[in-house]
Coordinates of C-alpha atoms in Angstrom, one line a residue:
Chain G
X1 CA 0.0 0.0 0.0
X2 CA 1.2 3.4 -1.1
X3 CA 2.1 5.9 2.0
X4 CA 0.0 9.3 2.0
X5 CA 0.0 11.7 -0.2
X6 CA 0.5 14.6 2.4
X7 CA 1.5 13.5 6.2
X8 CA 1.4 16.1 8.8
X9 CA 3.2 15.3 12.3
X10 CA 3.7 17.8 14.7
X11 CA 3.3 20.9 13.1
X12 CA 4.1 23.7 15.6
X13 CA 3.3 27.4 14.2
X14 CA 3.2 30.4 16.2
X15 CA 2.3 33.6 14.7
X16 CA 4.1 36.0 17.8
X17 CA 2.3 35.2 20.8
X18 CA -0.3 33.6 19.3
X19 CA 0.0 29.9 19.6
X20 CA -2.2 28.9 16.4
X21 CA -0.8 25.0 16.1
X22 CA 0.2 23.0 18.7
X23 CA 1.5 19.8 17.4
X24 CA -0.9 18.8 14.7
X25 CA -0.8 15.3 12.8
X26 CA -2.8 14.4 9.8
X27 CA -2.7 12.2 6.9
X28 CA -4.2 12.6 3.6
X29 CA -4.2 9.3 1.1
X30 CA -3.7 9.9 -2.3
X31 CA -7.8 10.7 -4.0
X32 CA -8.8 11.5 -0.6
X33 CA -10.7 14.4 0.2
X34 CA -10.4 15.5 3.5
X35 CA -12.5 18.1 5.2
X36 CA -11.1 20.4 8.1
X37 CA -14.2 21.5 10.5
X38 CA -13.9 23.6 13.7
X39 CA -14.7 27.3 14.9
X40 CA -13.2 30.3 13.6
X41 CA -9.4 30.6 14.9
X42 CA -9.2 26.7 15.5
X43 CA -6.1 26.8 13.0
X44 CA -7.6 25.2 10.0
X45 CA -6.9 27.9 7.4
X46 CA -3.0 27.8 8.9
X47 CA -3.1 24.2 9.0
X48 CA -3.8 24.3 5.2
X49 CA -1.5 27.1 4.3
X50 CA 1.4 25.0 6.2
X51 CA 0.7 22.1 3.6
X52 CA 2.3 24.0 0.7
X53 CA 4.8 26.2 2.7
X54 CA 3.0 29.5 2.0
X55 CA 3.4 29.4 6.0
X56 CA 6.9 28.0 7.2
X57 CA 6.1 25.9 10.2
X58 CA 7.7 26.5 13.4
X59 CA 8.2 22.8 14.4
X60 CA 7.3 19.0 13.4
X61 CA 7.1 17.7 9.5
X62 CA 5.1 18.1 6.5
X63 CA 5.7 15.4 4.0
X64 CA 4.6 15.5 0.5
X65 CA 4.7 11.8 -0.9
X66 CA 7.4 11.5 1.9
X67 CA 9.8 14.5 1.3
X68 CA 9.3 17.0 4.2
X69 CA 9.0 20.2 2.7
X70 CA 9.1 21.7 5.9
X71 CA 12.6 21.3 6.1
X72 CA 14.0 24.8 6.5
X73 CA 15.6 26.0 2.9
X74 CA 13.6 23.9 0.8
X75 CA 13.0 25.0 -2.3
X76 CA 8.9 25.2 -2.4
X77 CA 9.2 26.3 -6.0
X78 CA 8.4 23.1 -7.8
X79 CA 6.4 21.6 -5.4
X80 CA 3.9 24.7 -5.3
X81 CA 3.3 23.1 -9.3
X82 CA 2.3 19.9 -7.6
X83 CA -0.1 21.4 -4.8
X84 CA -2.7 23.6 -6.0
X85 CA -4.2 26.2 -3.7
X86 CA -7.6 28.3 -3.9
X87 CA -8.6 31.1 -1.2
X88 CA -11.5 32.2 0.4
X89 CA -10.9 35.8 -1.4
X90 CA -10.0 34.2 -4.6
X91 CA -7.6 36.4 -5.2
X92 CA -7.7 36.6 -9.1
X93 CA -5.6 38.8 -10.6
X94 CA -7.6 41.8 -11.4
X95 CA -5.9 42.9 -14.5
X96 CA -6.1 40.0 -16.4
X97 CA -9.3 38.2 -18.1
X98 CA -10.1 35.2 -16.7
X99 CA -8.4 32.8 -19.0
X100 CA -5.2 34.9 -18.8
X101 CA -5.7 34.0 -15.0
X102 CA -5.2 30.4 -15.5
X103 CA -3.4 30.6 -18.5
X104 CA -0.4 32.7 -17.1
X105 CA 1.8 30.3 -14.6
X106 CA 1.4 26.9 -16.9
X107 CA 3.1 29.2 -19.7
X108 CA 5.7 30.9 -16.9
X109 CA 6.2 28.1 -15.0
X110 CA 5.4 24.8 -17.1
X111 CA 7.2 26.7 -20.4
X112 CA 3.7 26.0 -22.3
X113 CA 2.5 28.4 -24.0
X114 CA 0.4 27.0 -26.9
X115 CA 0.5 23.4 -26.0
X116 CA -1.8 24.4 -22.7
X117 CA -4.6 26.1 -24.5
X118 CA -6.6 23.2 -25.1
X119 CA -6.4 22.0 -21.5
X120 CA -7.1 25.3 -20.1
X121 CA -10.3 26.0 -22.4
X122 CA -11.1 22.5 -21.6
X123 CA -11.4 22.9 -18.1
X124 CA -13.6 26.5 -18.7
X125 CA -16.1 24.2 -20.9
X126 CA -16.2 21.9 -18.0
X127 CA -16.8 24.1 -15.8
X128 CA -19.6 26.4 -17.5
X129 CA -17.3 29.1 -18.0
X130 CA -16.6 28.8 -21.7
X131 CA -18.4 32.2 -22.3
X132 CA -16.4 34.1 -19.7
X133 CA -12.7 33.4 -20.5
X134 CA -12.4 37.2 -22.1
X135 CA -13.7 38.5 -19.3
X136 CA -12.5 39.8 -16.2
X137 CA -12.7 39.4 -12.8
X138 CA -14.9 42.5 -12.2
X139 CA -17.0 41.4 -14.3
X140 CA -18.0 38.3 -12.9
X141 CA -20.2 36.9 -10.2
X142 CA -18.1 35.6 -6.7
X143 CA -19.3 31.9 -7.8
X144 CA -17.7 32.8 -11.1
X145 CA -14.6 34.0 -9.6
X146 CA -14.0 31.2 -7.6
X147 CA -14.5 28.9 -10.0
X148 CA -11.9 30.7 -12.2
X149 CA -9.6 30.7 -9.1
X150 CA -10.1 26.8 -9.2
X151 CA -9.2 26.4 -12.9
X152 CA -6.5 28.4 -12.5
X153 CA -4.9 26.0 -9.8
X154 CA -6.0 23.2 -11.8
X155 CA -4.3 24.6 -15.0
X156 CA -1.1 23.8 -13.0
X157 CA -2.1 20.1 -13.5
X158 CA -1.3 19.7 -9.7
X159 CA -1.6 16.7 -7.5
X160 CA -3.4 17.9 -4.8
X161 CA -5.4 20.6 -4.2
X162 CA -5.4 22.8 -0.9
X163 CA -8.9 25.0 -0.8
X164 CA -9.4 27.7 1.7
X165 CA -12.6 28.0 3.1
X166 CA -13.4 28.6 -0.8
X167 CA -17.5 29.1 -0.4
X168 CA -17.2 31.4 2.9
X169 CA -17.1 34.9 1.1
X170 CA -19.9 33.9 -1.5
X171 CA -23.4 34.8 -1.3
X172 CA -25.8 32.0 -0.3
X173 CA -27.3 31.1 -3.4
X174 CA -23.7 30.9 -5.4
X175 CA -22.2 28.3 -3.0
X176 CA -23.8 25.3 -5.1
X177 CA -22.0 25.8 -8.4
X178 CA -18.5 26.0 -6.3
X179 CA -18.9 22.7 -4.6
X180 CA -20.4 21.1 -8.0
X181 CA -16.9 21.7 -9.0
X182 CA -15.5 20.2 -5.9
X183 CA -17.3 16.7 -6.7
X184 CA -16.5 16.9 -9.9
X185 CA -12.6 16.8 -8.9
X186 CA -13.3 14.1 -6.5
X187 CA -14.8 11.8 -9.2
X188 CA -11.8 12.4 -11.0
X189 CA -9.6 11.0 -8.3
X190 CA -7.8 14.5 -7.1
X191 CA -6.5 14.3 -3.5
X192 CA -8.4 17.1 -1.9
X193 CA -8.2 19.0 1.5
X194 CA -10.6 21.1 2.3
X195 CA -10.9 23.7 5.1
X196 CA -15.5 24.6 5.4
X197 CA -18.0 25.3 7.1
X198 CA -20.0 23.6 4.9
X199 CA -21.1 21.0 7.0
X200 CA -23.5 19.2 4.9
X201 CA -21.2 19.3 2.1
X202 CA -18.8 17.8 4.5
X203 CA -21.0 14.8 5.5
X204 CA -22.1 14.2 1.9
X205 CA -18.9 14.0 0.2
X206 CA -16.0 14.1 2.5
X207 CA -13.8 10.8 2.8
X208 CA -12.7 11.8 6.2
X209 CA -13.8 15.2 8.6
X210 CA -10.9 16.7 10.6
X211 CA -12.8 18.5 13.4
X212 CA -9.9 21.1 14.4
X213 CA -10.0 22.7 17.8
X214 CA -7.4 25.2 19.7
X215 CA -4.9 24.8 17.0
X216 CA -4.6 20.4 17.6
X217 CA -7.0 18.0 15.6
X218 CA -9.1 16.9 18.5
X219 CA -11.1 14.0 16.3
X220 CA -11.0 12.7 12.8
X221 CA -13.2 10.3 11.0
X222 CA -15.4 9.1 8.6
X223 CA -18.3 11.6 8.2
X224 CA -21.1 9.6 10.2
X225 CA -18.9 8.7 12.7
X226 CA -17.9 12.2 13.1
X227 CA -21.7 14.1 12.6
X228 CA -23.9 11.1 14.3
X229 CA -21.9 9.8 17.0
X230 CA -18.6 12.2 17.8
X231 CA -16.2 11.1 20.9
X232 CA -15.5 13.8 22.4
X233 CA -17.1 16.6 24.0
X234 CA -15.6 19.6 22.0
X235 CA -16.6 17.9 18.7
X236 CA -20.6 17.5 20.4
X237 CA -20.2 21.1 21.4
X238 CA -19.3 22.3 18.0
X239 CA -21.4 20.4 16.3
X240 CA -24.9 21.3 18.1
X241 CA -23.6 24.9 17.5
X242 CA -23.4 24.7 14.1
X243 CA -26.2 22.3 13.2
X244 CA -28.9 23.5 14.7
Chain Y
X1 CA -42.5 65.3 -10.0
X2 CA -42.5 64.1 -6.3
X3 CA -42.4 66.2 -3.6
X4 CA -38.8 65.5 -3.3
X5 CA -37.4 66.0 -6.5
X6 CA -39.9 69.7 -6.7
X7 CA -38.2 70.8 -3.4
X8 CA -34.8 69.5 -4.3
X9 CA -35.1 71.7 -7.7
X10 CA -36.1 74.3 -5.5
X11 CA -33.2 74.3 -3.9
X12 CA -30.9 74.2 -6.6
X13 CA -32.2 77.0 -8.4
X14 CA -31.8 78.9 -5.3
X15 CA -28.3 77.6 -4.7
X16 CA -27.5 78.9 -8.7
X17 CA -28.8 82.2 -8.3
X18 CA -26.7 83.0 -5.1
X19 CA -23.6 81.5 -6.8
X20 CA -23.9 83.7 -10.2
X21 CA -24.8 87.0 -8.0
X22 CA -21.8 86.7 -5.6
X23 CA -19.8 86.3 -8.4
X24 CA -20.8 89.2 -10.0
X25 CA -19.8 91.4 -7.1
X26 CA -16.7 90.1 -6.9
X27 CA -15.9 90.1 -10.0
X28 CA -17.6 93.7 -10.4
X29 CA -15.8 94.8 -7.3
X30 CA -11.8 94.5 -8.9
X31 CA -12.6 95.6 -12.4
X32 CA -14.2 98.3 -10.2
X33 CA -11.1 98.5 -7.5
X34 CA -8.2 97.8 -9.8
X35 CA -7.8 100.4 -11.9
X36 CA -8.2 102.7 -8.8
X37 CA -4.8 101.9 -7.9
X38 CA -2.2 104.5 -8.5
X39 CA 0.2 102.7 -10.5
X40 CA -2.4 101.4 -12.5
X41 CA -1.8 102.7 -16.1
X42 CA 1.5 102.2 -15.8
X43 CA 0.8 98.3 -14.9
X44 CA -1.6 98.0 -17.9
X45 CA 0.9 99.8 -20.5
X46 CA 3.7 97.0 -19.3
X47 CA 1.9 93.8 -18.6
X48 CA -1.0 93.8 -21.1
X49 CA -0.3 95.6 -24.2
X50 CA -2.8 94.1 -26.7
X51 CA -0.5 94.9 -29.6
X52 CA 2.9 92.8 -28.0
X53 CA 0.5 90.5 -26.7
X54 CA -0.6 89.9 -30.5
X55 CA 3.3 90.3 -31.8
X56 CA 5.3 88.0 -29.8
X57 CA 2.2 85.5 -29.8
X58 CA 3.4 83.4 -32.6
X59 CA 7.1 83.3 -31.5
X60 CA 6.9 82.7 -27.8
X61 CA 4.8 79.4 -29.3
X62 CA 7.3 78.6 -31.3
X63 CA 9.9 79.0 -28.4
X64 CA 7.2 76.4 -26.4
X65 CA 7.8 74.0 -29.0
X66 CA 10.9 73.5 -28.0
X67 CA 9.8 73.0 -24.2
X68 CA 7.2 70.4 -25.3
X69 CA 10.5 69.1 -27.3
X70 CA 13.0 68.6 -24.1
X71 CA 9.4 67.3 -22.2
X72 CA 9.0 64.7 -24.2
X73 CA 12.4 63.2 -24.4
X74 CA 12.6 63.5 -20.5
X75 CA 9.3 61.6 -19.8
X76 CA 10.8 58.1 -21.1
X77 CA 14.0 58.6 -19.4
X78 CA 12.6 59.6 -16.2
X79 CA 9.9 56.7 -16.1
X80 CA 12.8 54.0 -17.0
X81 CA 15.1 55.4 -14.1
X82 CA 12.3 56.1 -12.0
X83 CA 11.3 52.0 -12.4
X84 CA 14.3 50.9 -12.0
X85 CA 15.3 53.1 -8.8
X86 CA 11.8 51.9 -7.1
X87 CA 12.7 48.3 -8.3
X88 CA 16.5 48.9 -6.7
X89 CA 15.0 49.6 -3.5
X90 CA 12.5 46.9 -3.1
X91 CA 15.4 44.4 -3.8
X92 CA 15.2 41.5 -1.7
X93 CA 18.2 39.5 -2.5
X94 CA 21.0 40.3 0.2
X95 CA 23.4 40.5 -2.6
X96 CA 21.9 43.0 -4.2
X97 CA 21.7 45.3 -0.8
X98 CA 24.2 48.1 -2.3
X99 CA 21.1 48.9 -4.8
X100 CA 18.6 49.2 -2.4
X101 CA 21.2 51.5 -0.6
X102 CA 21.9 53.0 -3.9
X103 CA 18.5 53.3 -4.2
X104 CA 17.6 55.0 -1.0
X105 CA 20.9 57.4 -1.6
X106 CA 19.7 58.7 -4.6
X107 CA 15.9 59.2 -4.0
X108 CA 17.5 61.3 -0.8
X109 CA 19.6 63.1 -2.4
X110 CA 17.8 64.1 -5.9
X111 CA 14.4 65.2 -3.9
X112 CA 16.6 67.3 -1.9
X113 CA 18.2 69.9 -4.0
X114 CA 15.8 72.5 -5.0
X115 CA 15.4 71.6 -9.5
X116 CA 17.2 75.0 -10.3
X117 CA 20.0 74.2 -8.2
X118 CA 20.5 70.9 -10.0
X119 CA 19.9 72.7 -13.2
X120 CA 22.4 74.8 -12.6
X121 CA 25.0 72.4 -10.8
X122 CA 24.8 70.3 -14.1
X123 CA 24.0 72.6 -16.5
X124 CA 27.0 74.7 -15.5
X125 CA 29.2 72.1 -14.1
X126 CA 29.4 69.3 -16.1
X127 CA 30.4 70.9 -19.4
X128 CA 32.9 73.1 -17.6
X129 CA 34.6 70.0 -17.6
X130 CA 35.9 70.8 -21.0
X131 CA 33.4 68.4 -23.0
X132 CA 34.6 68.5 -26.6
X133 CA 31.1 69.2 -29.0
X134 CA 28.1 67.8 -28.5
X135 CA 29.0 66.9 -25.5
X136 CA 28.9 70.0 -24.1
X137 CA 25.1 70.8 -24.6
X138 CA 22.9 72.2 -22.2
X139 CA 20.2 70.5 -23.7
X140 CA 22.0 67.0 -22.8
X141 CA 22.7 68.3 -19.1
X142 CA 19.8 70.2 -18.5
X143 CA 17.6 67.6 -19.5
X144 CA 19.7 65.3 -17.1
X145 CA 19.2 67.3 -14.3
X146 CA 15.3 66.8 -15.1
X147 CA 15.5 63.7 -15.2
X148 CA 17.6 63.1 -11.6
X149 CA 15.7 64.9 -9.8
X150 CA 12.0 63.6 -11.3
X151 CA 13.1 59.8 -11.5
X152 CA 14.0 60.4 -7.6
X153 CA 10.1 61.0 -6.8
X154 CA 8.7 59.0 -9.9
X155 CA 10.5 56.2 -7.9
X156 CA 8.5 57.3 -4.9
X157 CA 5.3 57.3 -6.6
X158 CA 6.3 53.4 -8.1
X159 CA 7.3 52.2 -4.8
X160 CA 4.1 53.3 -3.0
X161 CA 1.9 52.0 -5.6
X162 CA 4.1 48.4 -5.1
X163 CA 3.3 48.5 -1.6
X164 CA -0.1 49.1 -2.1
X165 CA -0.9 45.7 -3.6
X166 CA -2.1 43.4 -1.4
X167 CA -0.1 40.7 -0.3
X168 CA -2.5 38.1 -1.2
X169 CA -2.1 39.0 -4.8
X170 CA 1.6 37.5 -4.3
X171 CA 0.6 34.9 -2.3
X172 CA -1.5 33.6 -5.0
X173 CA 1.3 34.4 -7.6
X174 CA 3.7 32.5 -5.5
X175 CA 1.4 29.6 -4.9
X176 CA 1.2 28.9 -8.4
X177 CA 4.6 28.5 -8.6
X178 CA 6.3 31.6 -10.0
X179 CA 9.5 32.5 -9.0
X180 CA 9.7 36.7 -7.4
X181 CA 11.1 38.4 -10.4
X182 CA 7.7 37.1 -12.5
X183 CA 5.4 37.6 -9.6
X184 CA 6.9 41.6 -9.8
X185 CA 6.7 41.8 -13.6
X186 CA 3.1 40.0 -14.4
X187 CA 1.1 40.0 -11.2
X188 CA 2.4 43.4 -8.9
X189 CA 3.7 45.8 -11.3
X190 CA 0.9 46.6 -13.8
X191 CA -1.3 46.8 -11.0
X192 CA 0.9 49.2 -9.5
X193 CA 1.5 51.2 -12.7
X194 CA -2.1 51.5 -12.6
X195 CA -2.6 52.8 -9.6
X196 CA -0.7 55.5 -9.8
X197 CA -1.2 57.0 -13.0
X198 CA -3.1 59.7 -11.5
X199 CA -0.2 60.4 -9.2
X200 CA 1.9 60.9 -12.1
X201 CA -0.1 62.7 -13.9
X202 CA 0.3 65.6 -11.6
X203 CA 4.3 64.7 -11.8
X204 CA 4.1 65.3 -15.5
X205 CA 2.4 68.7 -15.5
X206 CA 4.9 69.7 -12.6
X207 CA 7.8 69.0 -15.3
X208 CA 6.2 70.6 -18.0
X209 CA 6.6 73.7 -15.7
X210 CA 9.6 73.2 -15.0
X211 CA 11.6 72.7 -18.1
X212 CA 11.3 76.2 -18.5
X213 CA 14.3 76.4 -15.6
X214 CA 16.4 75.3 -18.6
X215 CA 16.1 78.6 -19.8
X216 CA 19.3 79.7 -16.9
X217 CA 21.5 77.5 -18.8
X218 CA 20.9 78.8 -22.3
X219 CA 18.2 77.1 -24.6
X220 CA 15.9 79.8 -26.3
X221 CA 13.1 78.3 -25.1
X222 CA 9.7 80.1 -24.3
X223 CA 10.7 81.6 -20.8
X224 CA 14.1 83.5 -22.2
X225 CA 12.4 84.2 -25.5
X226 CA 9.9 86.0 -23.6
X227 CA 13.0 87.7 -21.7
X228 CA 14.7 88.6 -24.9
X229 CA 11.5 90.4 -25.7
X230 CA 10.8 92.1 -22.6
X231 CA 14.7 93.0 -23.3
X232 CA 13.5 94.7 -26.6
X233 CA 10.3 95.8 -26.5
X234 CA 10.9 97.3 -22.7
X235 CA 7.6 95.6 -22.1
X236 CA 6.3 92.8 -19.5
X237 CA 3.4 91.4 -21.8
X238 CA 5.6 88.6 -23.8
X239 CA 5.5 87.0 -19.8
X240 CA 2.5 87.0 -19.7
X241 CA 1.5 85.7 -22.8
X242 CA 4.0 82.6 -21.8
X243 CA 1.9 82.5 -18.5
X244 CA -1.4 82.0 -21.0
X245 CA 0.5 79.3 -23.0
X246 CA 1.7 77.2 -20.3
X247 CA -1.5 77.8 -19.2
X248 CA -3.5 76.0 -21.8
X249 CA -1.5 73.0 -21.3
X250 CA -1.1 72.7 -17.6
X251 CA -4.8 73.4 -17.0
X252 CA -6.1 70.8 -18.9
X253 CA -3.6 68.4 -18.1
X254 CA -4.2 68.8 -14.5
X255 CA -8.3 68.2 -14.7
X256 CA -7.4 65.2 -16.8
X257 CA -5.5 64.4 -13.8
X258 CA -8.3 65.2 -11.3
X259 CA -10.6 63.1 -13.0
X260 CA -8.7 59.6 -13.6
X261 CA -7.9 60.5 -9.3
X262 CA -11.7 60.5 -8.8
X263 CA -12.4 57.7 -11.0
X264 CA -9.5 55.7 -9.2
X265 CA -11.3 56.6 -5.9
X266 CA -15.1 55.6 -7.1
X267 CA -13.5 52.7 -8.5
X268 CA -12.4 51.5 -5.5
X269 CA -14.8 52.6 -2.9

């Protein structure tokens, strides 16, 4: 049996005297998708950004098909092609038409210019964009955006894909089309983690929820074991606060 | 019309008639006032002779050709220096930490010396060096002691509008991979650039002023022209007609700059 895609043991990370990780281990299979639950400030959005290096870890290991990446002096560069990551603000880059967007780091980074059209206006058909690759981010709805934001870390043909709290700053009725896309990925097989509060989403389609809480994963599990029957205390507590 | 819309009507009719009646009396008030003055006559005979106004009209214009000349060749040079000096200083790299002192040196130095000092320090100084021809120009040295001293605060301007992108916008560059030198040059610089075209705007019309100071160093351009005239005709008008002429540029260019400033600010509010 293959060892995990991504494998997270004691990840310390401080951000001055705020301790936001105290010792966190996690493993991700490869085609898992892996939801991280827990209030606001429990550490998922750092525990997520620690997974590609965007934030150096204090202390413990990341492994990405066993290389630690966390290693201090590791050059992130070409691993950042392999992990794909989408934020809760998008972050699209606002001079640039959509397809530019994606379009820009495989012909920077990969060297393909030409050759990556095709994918790239493949993945806009796919995803109901076809009709809005010209245009740009202004001009398009927050689903929109985020789904551009996801093709664009797709066009990177990456492994894994790290996603932000993606549907948090999106109006109600937008949410859908964004996690459409998100099952679509996991029927293709892409190893996904996934930082929500989505929790329906999260018991529909999740492999395994990661209920974070005061910076350490205090349970992990498959969805109904987590949502029907949780261990702990802290996980009922949270739970009954967000589902009622 | 609703009640509103009546009453707001109301009021702005109002608003309109006190505006245009106050200006009258003002205006009444120094066509009235002015020529009471003493020295009057004498004021109008030297500064606003219709007649020299009309004479030295066409050649003062051609002298501001040559101004919008020695403008236009300084606006590339100072926005390549003034990039590069606002790149030197954002330098990361610690090897490259005598630019970014460089960098900080010069924006210090070339804000701080008043542009007619420099004009003349350059103007006068370098070719006393005993430059054989061309080299010896004013036009070459005045023009570089534009461009010193503008690049210095064009490189401000840059820099601020660098710092003004947020840092997500690298983050996500950064996260797909690209290395700090593309992040700058596809993701954080034409944002920047964009922001602060209004802020150069106001740059540009600042220089268009100022190329006049060349005038201490020699080129016949529109400000000694008009000099040469007052010198001949013993007559102040041929300053003021330059005043109209730079005028007619500066004006527009600066309500051009205005409004891309409030568009900027709409835009993002």
């Amino acid at each position: 049996m293959p060892g995990p895609r991504l494998s997270l043991s004691g990840v310390h990370k401080t951000f001055g005297d705020a301790h936001v990780l105290r010792g966190s281990d996690l493993d991700i299979g490869v085609g898992e998708l892996g939801c991280l639950i827990g209030a606001s400030g429990s550490g998922k959005s750092t525990l997520l950004r620690c997974m590609n290096g965007l934030e150096p870890v204090d202390d413990g290991a990341v492994r990405l098909d066993g290389v630690d990446i966390a290693e201090p002096g590791f050059d992130l560069g070409p691993i950042r092609q392999r992990i794909g990551i989408v934020f809760q603000s998008f972050n699209l880059f606002p001079h640039m038409t959509a397809y530019e967007n994606a379009a820009l780091a495989p012909a920077r980074v990969l060297g393909e210019t030409t050759a990556a059209r095709p994918r790239i206006e493949g993945l806009f058909h796919r995803f109901d964009l076809a009709d809005h690759m010209t245009k740009y981010p202004d001009q398009l709805s927050g689903g929109q955006q985020q789904r551009v934001a996801v093709i664009r870390a797709l066009a990177m043909r990456p492994e894994t894909l790290l996603l932000d709290e993606i549907t948090s700053a999106l109006d109600p009725e937008l949410v859908g089309e964004v996690l459409d896309v998100l099952r679509q990925l996991r029927d293709d097989g892409m190893t996904m983690v996934l930082a929500t509060h989505e929790m329906s989403f999260a018991r529909d389609v999740a492999d395994r929820v990661v209920f974070m809480d005061q910076g350490v994963i205090a349970e992990e599990g498959a969805p109904e074991a987590i949502f029907s029957s949780p261990k702990r205390e802290r996980t009922r507590k949270f739970l009954a606060s967000v589902l009622r | 019309m609703s009640r509103r819309a009546a009453y707001e009507a109301r009021q702005r009719r109002r608003a309109n008639l006190i505006a245009g009646l106050s200006t009258i009396a003002v205006v009444g008030l120094v066509i009235l006032l002015v020529p009471m003055a003493p020295g009057w006559d004498a004021v109008k005979r030297s500064f606003f002779d219709g007649e020299t106004f009309v004479n030295t009209f066409p050649t003062l214009l051609r002298a501001f050709l040559l101004d919008v000349a020695i403008f236009a060749w300084s606006v590339p040079l100072i926005f390549a220096l003034g990039l590069a000096i606002a790149l030197a200083r954002g330098a990361q790299s610690p090897a490259l930490f005598p630019l970014r002192i460089f960098g900080a040196i010069y924006v210090d130095l070339f804000r701080g010396i008043p542009v007619v000092l420099l004009v003349y320090l350059i103007g006068f100084g370098v070719p006393g060096l005993g430059l054989p021809r061309p080299w010896n120009s004013p036009y070459i040295w005045g023009t570089v002691a534009l461009v010193l001293t503008y690049s210095a605060y064009v490189a401000e301007v840059l820099r601020s509008g660098i710092e003004s992108i947020h840092a997500s916008q690298r983050n996500a560059a950064i996260c797909l991979g690209r290395n700090s030198r593309d992040t700058m040059r596809f993701v954080i610089l034409p944002q920047a650039i964009r922001r602060v075209v209004p802020a150069n705007m106001n740059m540009l019309v600042a220089l268009q002023k100022d190329v006049a100071l060349l005038s201490f160093i020699g080129p016949v351009e529109i400000l000694r022209q008009a000099g040469i005239f007052k010198s001949l005709l013993a007559n102040f008008t041929p300053y003021v007609v330059a005043a109209v002429i730079f005028l007619c540029v500066t004006v527009p260019a600066t309500r051009y700059a205005d409004y891309l400033l409030n568009r900027d600010r709409n835009a993002r509010s």
